[in-house]
mmCIF file of C-alpha atoms and ligand atoms in Angstrom:
data_model
loop_
_atom_site.group_PDB
_atom_site.id
_atom_site.type_symbol
_atom_site.label_atom_id
_atom_site.label_comp_id
_atom_site.label_asym_id
_atom_site.label_seq_id
_atom_site.Cartn_x
_atom_site.Cartn_y
_atom_site.Cartn_z
ATOM 1 C CA MET A 1 -1.395 -46.707 -19.630
ATOM 2 C CA PRO A 2 -4.494 -44.571 -19.018
ATOM 3 C CA ARG A 3 -4.067 -42.385 -16.006
ATOM 4 C CA ASP A 4 -6.486 -41.847 -13.193
ATOM 5 C CA LEU A 5 -8.585 -38.675 -13.298
ATOM 6 C CA ALA A 6 -6.877 -37.384 -10.137
ATOM 7 C CA THR A 7 -3.500 -37.616 -11.880
ATOM 8 C CA GLU A 8 -4.895 -36.173 -15.113
ATOM 9 C CA LEU A 9 -6.150 -33.086 -13.258
ATOM 10 C CA VAL A 10 -2.585 -32.418 -12.076
ATOM 11 C CA HIS A 11 -0.547 -33.527 -15.078
ATOM 12 C CA HIS A 12 -2.741 -32.840 -18.139
ATOM 13 C CA ASP A 13 -0.527 -32.462 -21.228
ATOM 14 C CA TYR A 14 -1.960 -29.287 -22.689
ATOM 15 C CA ARG A 15 0.352 -26.272 -22.638
ATOM 16 C CA PRO A 16 -0.968 -22.924 -23.877
ATOM 17 C CA PRO A 17 1.020 -21.504 -26.796
ATOM 18 C CA ALA A 18 3.865 -19.139 -25.906
ATOM 19 C CA GLY A 19 3.877 -15.571 -27.129
ATOM 20 C CA PHE A 20 0.771 -14.201 -25.425
ATOM 21 C CA GLU A 21 1.075 -10.485 -24.839
ATOM 22 C CA ALA A 22 -1.334 -8.010 -23.251
ATOM 23 C CA PRO A 23 -1.010 -4.580 -21.596
ATOM 24 C CA GLN A 24 -0.640 -6.170 -18.157
ATOM 25 C CA PRO A 25 2.022 -8.822 -17.537
ATOM 26 C CA GLY A 26 1.010 -12.322 -16.463
ATOM 27 C CA VAL A 27 0.908 -13.165 -12.797
ATOM 28 C CA PHE A 28 3.026 -16.032 -11.515
ATOM 29 C CA LYS A 29 2.440 -17.460 -8.061
ATOM 30 C CA ALA A 30 4.706 -20.050 -6.507
ATOM 31 C CA SER A 31 6.226 -21.538 -3.471
ATOM 32 C CA THR A 32 7.539 -24.504 -5.481
ATOM 33 C CA VAL A 33 9.371 -23.889 -8.724
ATOM 34 C CA ILE A 34 9.691 -26.907 -11.033
ATOM 35 C CA PHE A 35 13.109 -27.753 -12.484
ATOM 36 C CA PRO A 36 13.505 -29.598 -15.782
ATOM 37 C CA SER A 37 16.447 -31.700 -14.522
ATOM 38 C CA VAL A 38 18.763 -32.358 -11.595
ATOM 39 C CA ALA A 39 21.444 -30.399 -13.456
ATOM 40 C CA ALA A 40 19.158 -27.371 -13.354
ATOM 41 C CA VAL A 41 18.738 -27.768 -9.578
ATOM 42 C CA ARG A 42 22.524 -27.746 -9.219
ATOM 43 C CA HIS A 43 23.238 -24.788 -11.484
ATOM 44 C CA ARG A 44 20.369 -22.338 -11.307
ATOM 45 C CA ASP A 45 21.154 -18.936 -9.859
ATOM 46 C CA TRP A 46 18.382 -16.695 -8.556
ATOM 47 C CA ARG A 47 20.786 -14.009 -7.318
ATOM 48 C CA HIS A 48 21.311 -12.481 -10.731
ATOM 49 C CA LYS A 49 17.752 -13.076 -11.921
ATOM 50 C CA THR A 50 18.953 -15.642 -14.456
ATOM 51 C CA GLY A 51 16.769 -18.446 -13.057
ATOM 52 C CA TYR A 52 14.068 -19.476 -10.618
ATOM 53 C CA THR A 53 14.586 -21.817 -7.671
ATOM 54 C CA TYR A 54 11.945 -21.181 -5.024
ATOM 55 C CA GLY A 55 9.050 -18.768 -4.535
ATOM 56 C CA LEU A 56 10.875 -16.815 -1.823
ATOM 57 C CA HIS A 57 13.752 -16.143 -4.223
ATOM 58 C CA GLY A 58 11.551 -14.625 -6.884
ATOM 59 C CA THR A 59 9.152 -15.278 -9.749
ATOM 60 C CA PRO A 60 8.800 -13.532 -13.129
ATOM 61 C CA THR A 61 6.206 -11.270 -11.481
ATOM 62 C CA THR A 62 8.380 -10.164 -8.564
ATOM 63 C CA PHE A 63 11.515 -9.854 -10.751
ATOM 64 C CA LEU A 64 9.550 -7.553 -13.082
ATOM 65 C CA LEU A 65 8.312 -5.381 -10.237
ATOM 66 C CA GLU A 66 11.823 -5.225 -8.752
ATOM 67 C CA GLU A 67 13.234 -3.951 -12.032
ATOM 68 C CA ARG A 68 10.522 -1.296 -12.365
ATOM 69 C CA ILE A 69 10.946 -0.071 -8.783
ATOM 70 C CA ALA A 70 14.735 0.082 -9.243
ATOM 71 C CA ALA A 71 14.097 2.224 -12.342
ATOM 72 C CA LEU A 72 11.621 4.410 -10.436
ATOM 73 C CA GLU A 73 14.237 5.199 -7.796
ATOM 74 C CA GLY A 74 17.066 5.604 -10.302
ATOM 75 C CA GLY A 75 18.888 2.609 -8.810
ATOM 76 C CA ARG A 76 20.006 -0.791 -10.155
ATOM 77 C CA PHE A 77 18.944 -3.477 -7.664
ATOM 78 C CA CYS A 78 15.771 -3.961 -5.647
ATOM 79 C CA CYS A 79 14.551 -6.231 -2.842
ATOM 80 C CA LEU A 80 10.796 -6.471 -2.282
ATOM 81 C CA VAL A 81 9.481 -7.022 1.234
ATOM 82 C CA PRO A 82 5.976 -7.467 2.704
ATOM 83 C CA SER A 83 5.619 -3.903 4.065
ATOM 84 C CA GLY A 84 7.335 -0.530 4.155
ATOM 85 C CA LEU A 85 8.290 -1.178 7.748
ATOM 86 C CA ALA A 86 9.894 -4.490 6.725
ATOM 87 C CA ALA A 87 12.040 -2.465 4.282
ATOM 88 C CA VAL A 88 13.157 -0.246 7.173
ATOM 89 C CA THR A 89 13.984 -3.207 9.395
ATOM 90 C CA LEU A 90 15.696 -5.164 6.598
ATOM 91 C CA VAL A 91 18.212 -2.346 6.094
ATOM 92 C CA GLY A 92 18.987 -2.311 9.820
ATOM 93 C CA GLN A 93 19.309 -6.076 10.045
ATOM 94 C CA ALA A 94 21.514 -6.345 6.948
ATOM 95 C CA LEU A 95 23.921 -3.560 7.876
ATOM 96 C CA LEU A 96 24.186 -3.370 11.657
ATOM 97 C CA SER A 97 25.936 -5.647 14.158
ATOM 98 C CA GLN A 98 26.409 -5.666 17.908
ATOM 99 C CA GLY A 99 28.318 -2.562 19.025
ATOM 100 C CA ASP A 100 27.298 -0.511 15.978
ATOM 101 C CA GLU A 101 25.256 2.673 16.073
ATOM 102 C CA VAL A 102 22.649 4.179 13.741
ATOM 103 C CA LEU A 103 21.674 7.864 13.705
ATOM 104 C CA LEU A 104 18.014 8.710 13.068
ATOM 105 C CA PRO A 105 16.409 12.108 12.451
ATOM 106 C CA ASP A 106 14.223 13.295 15.346
ATOM 107 C CA ASN A 107 11.216 13.498 12.980
ATOM 108 C CA VAL A 108 11.704 9.943 11.649
ATOM 109 C CA TYR A 109 8.703 7.716 10.855
ATOM 110 C CA GLY A 110 7.610 6.605 14.351
ATOM 111 C CA PRO A 111 7.788 2.815 13.825
ATOM 112 C CA SER A 112 11.374 3.208 12.496
ATOM 113 C CA ARG A 113 12.320 4.756 15.833
ATOM 114 C CA GLU A 114 10.441 2.050 17.743
ATOM 115 C CA PHE A 115 12.369 -0.631 15.817
ATOM 116 C CA ALA A 116 15.647 0.958 16.937
ATOM 117 C CA ARG A 117 14.449 1.522 20.475
ATOM 118 C CA ASN A 118 13.157 -2.014 21.008
ATOM 119 C CA GLU A 119 14.680 -4.514 18.571
ATOM 120 C CA LEU A 120 18.071 -2.975 17.674
ATOM 121 C CA ALA A 121 18.661 -2.146 21.345
ATOM 122 C CA ARG A 122 18.114 -5.812 22.326
ATOM 123 C CA TRP A 123 20.779 -6.829 19.818
ATOM 124 C CA GLY A 124 23.326 -4.410 21.285
ATOM 125 C CA ILE A 125 22.941 -1.849 18.479
ATOM 126 C CA ALA A 126 22.694 1.744 19.669
ATOM 127 C CA HIS A 127 20.774 4.610 18.110
ATOM 128 C CA ARG A 128 20.768 8.352 18.640
ATOM 129 C CA LEU A 129 18.470 11.022 17.278
ATOM 130 C CA TYR A 130 19.825 14.015 15.346
ATOM 131 C CA ASP A 131 18.194 17.309 14.387
ATOM 132 C CA PRO A 132 17.753 16.946 10.602
ATOM 133 C CA MET A 133 17.592 20.729 10.221
ATOM 134 C CA ASP A 134 21.180 21.078 11.539
ATOM 135 C CA PRO A 135 23.798 19.220 9.425
ATOM 136 C CA GLY A 136 26.514 20.438 11.814
ATOM 137 C CA ALA A 137 24.772 18.609 14.656
ATOM 138 C CA LEU A 138 24.735 15.402 12.595
ATOM 139 C CA ALA A 139 28.451 15.737 11.793
ATOM 140 C CA ALA A 140 29.190 16.207 15.501
ATOM 141 C CA LEU A 141 27.220 13.067 16.458
ATOM 142 C CA ILE A 142 29.017 10.707 14.065
ATOM 143 C CA GLY A 143 31.364 8.557 16.120
ATOM 144 C CA PRO A 144 33.676 5.572 15.552
ATOM 145 C CA ASN A 145 30.771 3.084 15.865
ATOM 146 C CA THR A 146 28.350 4.953 13.579
ATOM 147 C CA ARG A 147 27.600 2.610 10.664
ATOM 148 C CA LEU A 148 24.404 4.077 9.253
ATOM 149 C CA VAL A 149 22.809 7.508 8.915
ATOM 150 C CA TRP A 150 19.089 7.303 8.304
ATOM 151 C CA LEU A 151 17.446 10.071 6.259
ATOM 152 C CA GLU A 152 13.848 11.029 5.664
ATOM 153 C CA ALA A 153 12.707 13.986 3.553
ATOM 154 C CA PRO A 154 10.495 15.520 4.728
ATOM 155 C CA GLY A 155 10.139 14.128 8.249
ATOM 156 C CA SER A 156 7.021 12.092 8.982
ATOM 157 C CA VAL A 157 3.974 14.044 10.195
ATOM 158 C CA THR A 158 5.821 17.292 11.031
ATOM 159 C CA MET A 159 7.079 17.641 7.444
ATOM 160 C CA GLU A 160 10.329 19.594 7.991
ATOM 161 C CA PHE A 161 12.456 19.306 4.815
ATOM 162 C CA PRO A 162 16.188 18.894 5.545
ATOM 163 C CA ASP A 163 19.236 20.073 3.612
ATOM 164 C CA LEU A 164 19.786 16.599 2.161
ATOM 165 C CA PRO A 165 23.061 17.328 0.314
ATOM 166 C CA ALA A 166 24.586 18.681 3.544
ATOM 167 C CA LEU A 167 23.412 15.684 5.603
ATOM 168 C CA VAL A 168 24.724 13.235 2.982
ATOM 169 C CA GLU A 169 28.040 15.072 2.860
ATOM 170 C CA ALA A 170 28.377 14.903 6.671
ATOM 171 C CA ALA A 171 27.966 11.104 6.523
ATOM 172 C CA ARG A 172 30.137 10.573 3.437
ATOM 173 C CA ALA A 173 32.959 12.622 4.877
ATOM 174 C CA ARG A 174 33.193 9.987 7.628
ATOM 175 C CA GLY A 175 32.619 7.015 5.335
ATOM 176 C CA VAL A 176 29.207 6.228 6.881
ATOM 177 C CA THR A 177 26.512 4.511 4.769
ATOM 178 C CA THR A 178 23.332 6.523 4.172
ATOM 179 C CA ALA A 179 19.781 5.223 3.734
ATOM 180 C CA LEU A 180 16.774 7.316 2.708
ATOM 181 C CA ASP A 181 13.123 6.584 3.454
ATOM 182 C CA ASN A 182 11.769 7.881 0.135
ATOM 183 C CA THR A 183 8.110 7.042 0.703
ATOM 184 C CA TRP A 184 7.140 10.729 0.366
ATOM 185 C CA GLY A 185 9.280 11.395 -2.720
ATOM 186 C CA ALA A 186 8.255 8.052 -4.280
ATOM 187 C CA GLY A 187 11.002 8.395 -6.926
ATOM 188 C CA VAL A 188 8.966 11.222 -8.492
ATOM 189 C CA ALA A 189 9.632 14.273 -6.322
ATOM 190 C CA LEU A 190 12.932 12.988 -4.991
ATOM 191 C CA ARG A 191 15.580 10.590 -6.343
ATOM 192 C CA GLY A 192 17.944 9.656 -3.584
ATOM 193 C CA PHE A 193 20.828 8.316 -5.686
ATOM 194 C CA GLU A 194 21.216 11.694 -7.388
ATOM 195 C CA HIS A 195 22.114 13.013 -3.925
ATOM 196 C CA GLY A 196 24.763 10.328 -3.403
ATOM 197 C CA ILE A 197 22.626 8.270 -0.996
ATOM 198 C CA ASP A 198 23.601 4.581 -0.811
ATOM 199 C CA ILE A 199 20.251 2.894 -0.070
ATOM 200 C CA VAL A 200 16.751 4.129 -0.920
ATOM 201 C CA MET A 201 13.749 2.386 0.611
ATOM 202 C CA GLN A 202 10.104 3.087 0.044
ATOM 203 C CA ALA A 203 6.762 1.954 1.418
ATOM 204 C CA LEU A 204 5.203 0.768 -1.862
ATOM 205 C CA THR A 205 2.048 0.666 0.265
ATOM 206 C CA LYS A 206 1.682 4.395 -0.428
ATOM 207 C CA TYR A 207 2.195 5.835 -3.928
ATOM 208 C CA PRO A 208 3.183 2.806 -6.027
ATOM 209 C CA SER A 209 0.127 0.881 -4.773
ATOM 210 C CA GLY A 210 -2.092 3.931 -4.717
ATOM 211 C CA GLY A 211 -5.118 1.881 -3.720
ATOM 212 C CA GLY A 212 -4.973 1.671 0.047
ATOM 213 C CA ASP A 213 -5.214 -2.099 -0.367
ATOM 214 C CA VAL A 214 -1.637 -3.473 -0.541
ATOM 215 C CA LEU A 215 1.227 -3.575 1.930
ATOM 216 C CA MET A 216 4.715 -3.785 0.387
ATOM 217 C CA GLY A 217 8.157 -2.224 0.637
ATOM 218 C CA SER A 218 11.313 -1.937 -1.451
ATOM 219 C CA VAL A 219 15.025 -1.532 -0.766
ATOM 220 C CA VAL A 220 16.984 -0.229 -3.757
ATOM 221 C CA THR A 221 20.732 0.197 -4.236
ATOM 222 C CA ARG A 222 23.126 1.073 -7.044
ATOM 223 C CA ASP A 223 26.067 -0.816 -5.591
ATOM 224 C CA GLU A 224 25.993 -4.545 -6.320
ATOM 225 C CA ALA A 225 27.980 -5.653 -3.258
ATOM 226 C CA LEU A 226 25.675 -3.660 -0.995
ATOM 227 C CA HIS A 227 22.651 -5.162 -2.739
ATOM 228 C CA HIS A 228 23.958 -8.688 -2.179
ATOM 229 C CA ARG A 229 24.468 -8.004 1.518
ATOM 230 C CA ILE A 230 20.850 -6.892 1.776
ATOM 231 C CA LYS A 231 19.608 -9.674 -0.516
ATOM 232 C CA PHE A 232 21.233 -12.461 1.518
ATOM 233 C CA THR A 233 19.804 -11.116 4.771
ATOM 234 C CA HIS A 234 16.454 -10.870 2.960
ATOM 235 C CA MET A 235 16.715 -14.524 1.951
ATOM 236 C CA ARG A 236 17.786 -15.737 5.390
ATOM 237 C CA LEU A 237 14.945 -13.834 7.066
ATOM 238 C CA GLY A 238 12.444 -15.476 4.725
ATOM 239 C CA LEU A 239 10.981 -12.243 3.424
ATOM 240 C CA GLY A 240 8.966 -12.433 0.232
ATOM 241 C CA VAL A 241 5.910 -10.923 -1.404
ATOM 242 C CA ALA A 242 2.871 -12.591 -2.925
ATOM 243 C CA GLY A 243 2.321 -12.646 -6.699
ATOM 244 C CA ASN A 244 -1.153 -11.121 -6.391
ATOM 245 C CA ASP A 245 0.183 -8.211 -4.349
ATOM 246 C CA ALA A 246 3.009 -7.656 -6.846
ATOM 247 C CA GLU A 247 0.398 -7.692 -9.616
ATOM 248 C CA LEU A 248 -1.622 -4.945 -7.922
ATOM 249 C CA VAL A 249 1.440 -2.719 -7.596
ATOM 250 C CA LEU A 250 2.497 -3.417 -11.208
ATOM 251 C CA ARG A 251 -0.972 -2.429 -12.371
ATOM 252 C CA SER A 252 -0.916 0.862 -10.425
ATOM 253 C CA LEU A 253 2.660 1.797 -11.185
ATOM 254 C CA SER A 254 1.983 3.198 -14.653
ATOM 255 C CA SER A 255 -0.403 5.818 -13.261
ATOM 256 C CA LEU A 256 1.940 6.836 -10.425
ATOM 257 C CA PRO A 257 3.245 10.057 -12.048
ATOM 258 C CA LEU A 258 -0.304 11.154 -12.919
ATOM 259 C CA ARG A 259 -1.671 10.401 -9.455
ATOM 260 C CA TYR A 260 1.321 12.057 -7.827
ATOM 261 C CA ALA A 261 0.835 15.252 -9.852
ATOM 262 C CA ALA A 262 -2.919 15.362 -9.202
ATOM 263 C CA GLN A 263 -2.574 14.868 -5.457
ATOM 264 C CA ASP A 264 0.298 17.374 -5.346
ATOM 265 C CA ALA A 265 -1.808 20.088 -7.032
ATOM 266 C CA ALA A 266 -4.867 19.493 -4.848
ATOM 267 C CA ALA A 267 -2.817 19.310 -1.644
ATOM 268 C CA ARG A 268 -1.008 22.579 -2.370
ATOM 269 C CA GLU A 269 -4.302 24.317 -3.094
ATOM 270 C CA LEU A 270 -5.947 23.066 0.104
ATOM 271 C CA ALA A 271 -2.881 23.633 2.282
ATOM 272 C CA ALA A 272 -2.569 27.211 1.007
ATOM 273 C CA TRP A 273 -6.260 27.809 1.676
ATOM 274 C CA LEU A 274 -6.000 26.418 5.209
ATOM 275 C CA GLY A 275 -3.051 28.768 5.723
ATOM 276 C CA THR A 276 -5.381 31.732 5.210
ATOM 277 C CA ARG A 277 -7.766 30.552 7.946
ATOM 278 C CA PRO A 278 -7.601 32.242 11.354
ATOM 279 C CA GLU A 279 -7.939 28.888 13.165
ATOM 280 C CA VAL A 280 -4.639 27.671 11.659
ATOM 281 C CA ALA A 281 -1.355 28.852 13.188
ATOM 282 C CA GLN A 282 1.010 27.034 10.784
ATOM 283 C CA VAL A 283 0.763 24.894 7.681
ATOM 284 C CA LEU A 284 3.451 22.209 7.385
ATOM 285 C CA HIS A 285 3.865 21.549 3.661
ATOM 286 C CA PRO A 286 7.412 21.753 2.300
ATOM 287 C CA ALA A 287 6.315 23.308 -1.023
ATOM 288 C CA LEU A 288 4.653 26.254 0.734
ATOM 289 C CA GLU A 289 6.601 29.332 1.725
ATOM 290 C CA GLY A 290 6.987 29.640 5.450
ATOM 291 C CA SER A 291 7.046 25.886 6.010
ATOM 292 C CA PRO A 292 10.229 24.625 7.706
ATOM 293 C CA GLY A 293 12.833 23.655 5.113
ATOM 294 C CA HIS A 294 10.944 25.153 2.158
ATOM 295 C CA ALA A 295 14.206 26.416 0.616
ATOM 296 C CA HIS A 296 15.732 22.915 0.893
ATOM 297 C CA TRP A 297 12.651 21.424 -0.763
ATOM 298 C CA ARG A 298 12.967 23.940 -3.621
ATOM 299 C CA ALA A 299 16.628 23.039 -4.095
ATOM 300 C CA SER A 300 16.001 19.256 -4.230
ATOM 301 C CA CYS A 301 12.480 18.750 -5.627
ATOM 302 C CA GLN A 302 10.090 19.906 -8.301
ATOM 303 C CA ALA A 303 7.052 18.143 -6.920
ATOM 304 C CA ALA A 304 5.548 17.232 -3.557
ATOM 305 C CA ALA A 305 3.355 14.436 -2.252
ATOM 306 C CA GLY A 306 -0.316 15.089 -1.484
ATOM 307 C CA LEU A 307 0.391 15.145 2.212
ATOM 308 C CA PHE A 308 0.541 17.989 4.722
ATOM 309 C CA SER A 309 -0.131 18.846 8.343
ATOM 310 C CA VAL A 310 -1.595 21.919 9.964
ATOM 311 C CA MET A 311 -1.086 23.274 13.460
ATOM 312 C CA PHE A 312 -4.325 24.565 14.894
ATOM 313 C CA ASP A 313 -3.908 27.550 17.166
ATOM 314 C CA GLU A 314 -2.871 26.368 20.640
ATOM 315 C CA ARG A 315 -5.906 28.118 22.162
ATOM 316 C CA TYR A 316 -8.106 25.343 20.757
ATOM 317 C CA THR A 317 -8.429 22.356 23.070
ATOM 318 C CA GLN A 318 -7.630 18.867 21.812
ATOM 319 C CA ALA A 319 -11.339 18.049 22.234
ATOM 320 C CA GLN A 320 -12.275 20.907 19.867
ATOM 321 C CA VAL A 321 -9.754 19.773 17.262
ATOM 322 C CA ASP A 322 -10.908 16.151 17.609
ATOM 323 C CA ALA A 323 -14.503 17.332 17.060
ATOM 324 C CA PHE A 324 -13.381 19.122 13.861
ATOM 325 C CA VAL A 325 -11.841 15.859 12.625
ATOM 326 C CA ASP A 326 -14.997 13.923 13.509
ATOM 327 C CA ALA A 327 -17.097 16.500 11.607
ATOM 328 C CA LEU A 328 -15.260 15.865 8.298
ATOM 329 C CA ARG A 329 -17.276 13.736 5.872
ATOM 330 C CA LEU A 330 -15.190 13.211 2.719
ATOM 331 C CA PHE A 331 -11.937 13.037 4.683
ATOM 332 C CA ARG A 332 -11.973 9.671 6.438
ATOM 333 C CA ILE A 333 -10.028 9.004 9.622
ATOM 334 C CA GLY A 334 -7.198 6.590 8.957
ATOM 335 C CA TYR A 335 -3.470 6.000 8.647
ATOM 336 C CA SER A 336 -1.449 5.709 5.476
ATOM 337 C CA TRP A 337 -1.756 7.891 2.377
ATOM 338 C CA ALA A 338 -1.598 8.187 -1.435
ATOM 339 C CA GLY A 339 -4.816 6.232 -1.957
ATOM 340 C CA PRO A 340 -8.046 7.432 -3.619
ATOM 341 C CA VAL A 341 -9.742 8.435 -0.351
ATOM 342 C CA SER A 342 -8.619 11.594 1.438
ATOM 343 C CA LEU A 343 -7.527 10.806 4.985
ATOM 344 C CA VAL A 344 -7.063 12.734 8.211
ATOM 345 C CA VAL A 345 -5.365 11.916 11.535
ATOM 346 C CA PRO A 346 -4.964 14.142 14.609
ATOM 347 C CA TYR A 347 -1.543 13.390 16.135
ATOM 348 C CA LEU A 348 -0.592 14.013 19.749
ATOM 349 C CA LEU A 349 2.785 15.713 19.474
ATOM 350 C CA GLU A 350 3.570 15.226 23.152
ATOM 351 C CA THR A 351 3.880 11.469 22.524
ATOM 352 C CA MET A 352 5.972 11.961 19.377
ATOM 353 C CA ARG A 353 8.389 14.826 19.929
ATOM 354 C CA PRO A 354 9.842 15.528 23.376
ATOM 355 C CA GLU A 355 10.020 19.064 24.756
ATOM 356 C CA PRO A 356 11.390 21.524 23.924
ATOM 357 C CA ARG A 357 9.633 21.475 20.582
ATOM 358 C CA PRO A 358 10.472 23.988 17.860
ATOM 359 C CA ALA A 359 8.194 27.033 17.525
ATOM 360 C CA HIS A 360 6.494 25.727 14.360
ATOM 361 C CA LEU A 361 5.103 22.811 16.409
ATOM 362 C CA ARG A 362 3.124 24.894 18.873
ATOM 363 C CA GLY A 363 -0.569 23.997 18.825
ATOM 364 C CA ARG A 364 -2.519 20.905 17.804
ATOM 365 C CA LEU A 365 -1.432 18.921 14.794
ATOM 366 C CA VAL A 366 -3.747 17.394 12.208
ATOM 367 C CA ARG A 367 -2.348 15.575 9.179
ATOM 368 C CA PHE A 368 -4.174 15.409 5.870
ATOM 369 C CA SER A 369 -3.587 13.027 2.970
ATOM 370 C CA ILE A 370 -5.272 14.203 -0.220
ATOM 371 C CA GLY A 371 -6.948 11.523 -2.314
ATOM 372 C CA LEU A 372 -8.398 11.712 -5.792
ATOM 373 C CA GLU A 373 -11.632 13.577 -5.027
ATOM 374 C CA ALA A 374 -12.219 17.049 -6.547
ATOM 375 C CA ALA A 375 -10.328 19.708 -4.563
ATOM 376 C CA ALA A 376 -13.401 21.985 -4.452
ATOM 377 C CA ASP A 377 -15.430 19.296 -2.688
ATOM 378 C CA LEU A 378 -12.624 18.651 -0.202
ATOM 379 C CA ARG A 379 -12.374 22.376 0.490
ATOM 380 C CA ALA A 380 -16.132 22.590 1.135
ATOM 381 C CA ASP A 381 -15.786 19.658 3.534
ATOM 382 C CA LEU A 382 -12.969 21.414 5.415
ATOM 383 C CA ALA A 383 -14.996 24.644 5.527
ATOM 384 C CA GLN A 384 -18.100 22.967 6.983
ATOM 385 C CA ALA A 385 -16.044 21.128 9.605
ATOM 386 C CA LEU A 386 -14.231 24.345 10.570
ATOM 387 C CA THR A 387 -17.588 25.941 11.425
ATOM 388 C CA THR A 388 -18.005 23.278 14.135
ATOM 389 C CA LEU A 389 -14.673 24.230 15.731
ATOM 390 C CA GLY A 390 -16.245 27.129 17.585
ATOM 391 C CA ALA A 391 -14.373 29.876 19.416
ATOM 392 C CA PRO A 392 -10.967 29.186 20.983
ATOM 393 C CA ALA A 393 -11.231 28.098 24.616
HETATM 394 C C1 PLP B 401 3.878 4.169 5.757
HETATM 395 C C2 PLP B 401 5.321 4.454 5.914
HETATM 396 C C3 PLP B 401 6.237 3.429 6.165
HETATM 397 C C4 PLP B 401 5.818 1.988 6.436
HETATM 398 O O1 PLP B 401 5.044 1.418 5.446
HETATM 399 P P1 PLP B 401 4.067 0.191 5.791
HETATM 400 O O2 PLP B 401 3.867 -0.458 4.478
HETATM 401 O O3 PLP B 401 2.834 0.800 6.369
HETATM 402 O O4 PLP B 401 4.779 -0.687 6.763
HETATM 403 C C5 PLP B 401 7.571 3.751 6.265
HETATM 404 N N1 PLP B 401 7.990 5.034 6.117
HETATM 405 C C6 PLP B 401 7.139 6.033 5.884
HETATM 406 C C7 PLP B 401 7.666 7.418 5.745
HETATM 407 C C8 PLP B 401 5.774 5.783 5.778
HETATM 408 O O5 PLP B 401 4.934 6.797 5.579
#
């Protein structure tokens, strides 16, 4: 029986031949997955990546990206989520219950702290902040309800690099699970599982995307039971990522080591140069001598992200430092990092870190993310903007 055109446009018989191969993998997009039979509906298993059941549970495109991110981190299992922050919150939701407590470093990524302060608190889950530069202080804080120690290396914005092995040991000695926000290390400078960390999450938004145009996060484990705990919470929360977004990250992933190395070299050069300037009281870049935790960075890493902060001398007013930021032309004002465009943000420490603040945080903080422009041009941009800073007030 001839079929109507409307039906033909949906069910046309042609199937392209199998076996097509090209440098980039194909992109599969689905909410619905089609089964060949009822038996397949009954028996397919998405949990071990042996079959497909529904878009939220994975497609060839997301399974491929999960495997590559697990390899990047040196882990075995990966869950993809729609943002880096969703990776942070997924770990908390999968592992913590009413009455439990999580310990966070005092220089943790701000939205991670806000999640604990607002959402976890509503669910009866406590959090306390620890000084990541004092493993003894962490050990002393671990109590009978502590279920998770959160780690970040270096801390967000203020860039102190902790003694990771000592922090991990303090948690392990008490049988407490550890999770690392490895957005800075990106699996290149830092591999959390080599330090005995249980869970490594990353904002794929930053280095793996590298374009400033995708939001995505990952949660990687080595332990299968731990992965399944996270994976089932992931499924029940309805978290998934779009095929086109996964495609963009897959396409960028192969150049990650090259981009990381280029931004590392340029950032070190510019940070060191800013350190010679009289306007700058302190450069916060873990690979530079004199930056807090430099020795810990040297013990754990061979590379560094293209990210650093500087403390302008406290005699400059915030208005003067803001005017310096406004005077930059190649550096654009914006959050996030690891993209092609160099970025700058002045942070107000008084809203981020309560008094008393350590001595290296005296002054006015500006954070720089180095893009893929030539370092000499970025340095000229910094130099011209510094001339607008004027004399200290
Ligand atoms: C950006 C960032 C995140 C969150 O990533 P989003 O994709 O922006 O939600 C988490 N942790 C760190 C350290 C980050 O820099």
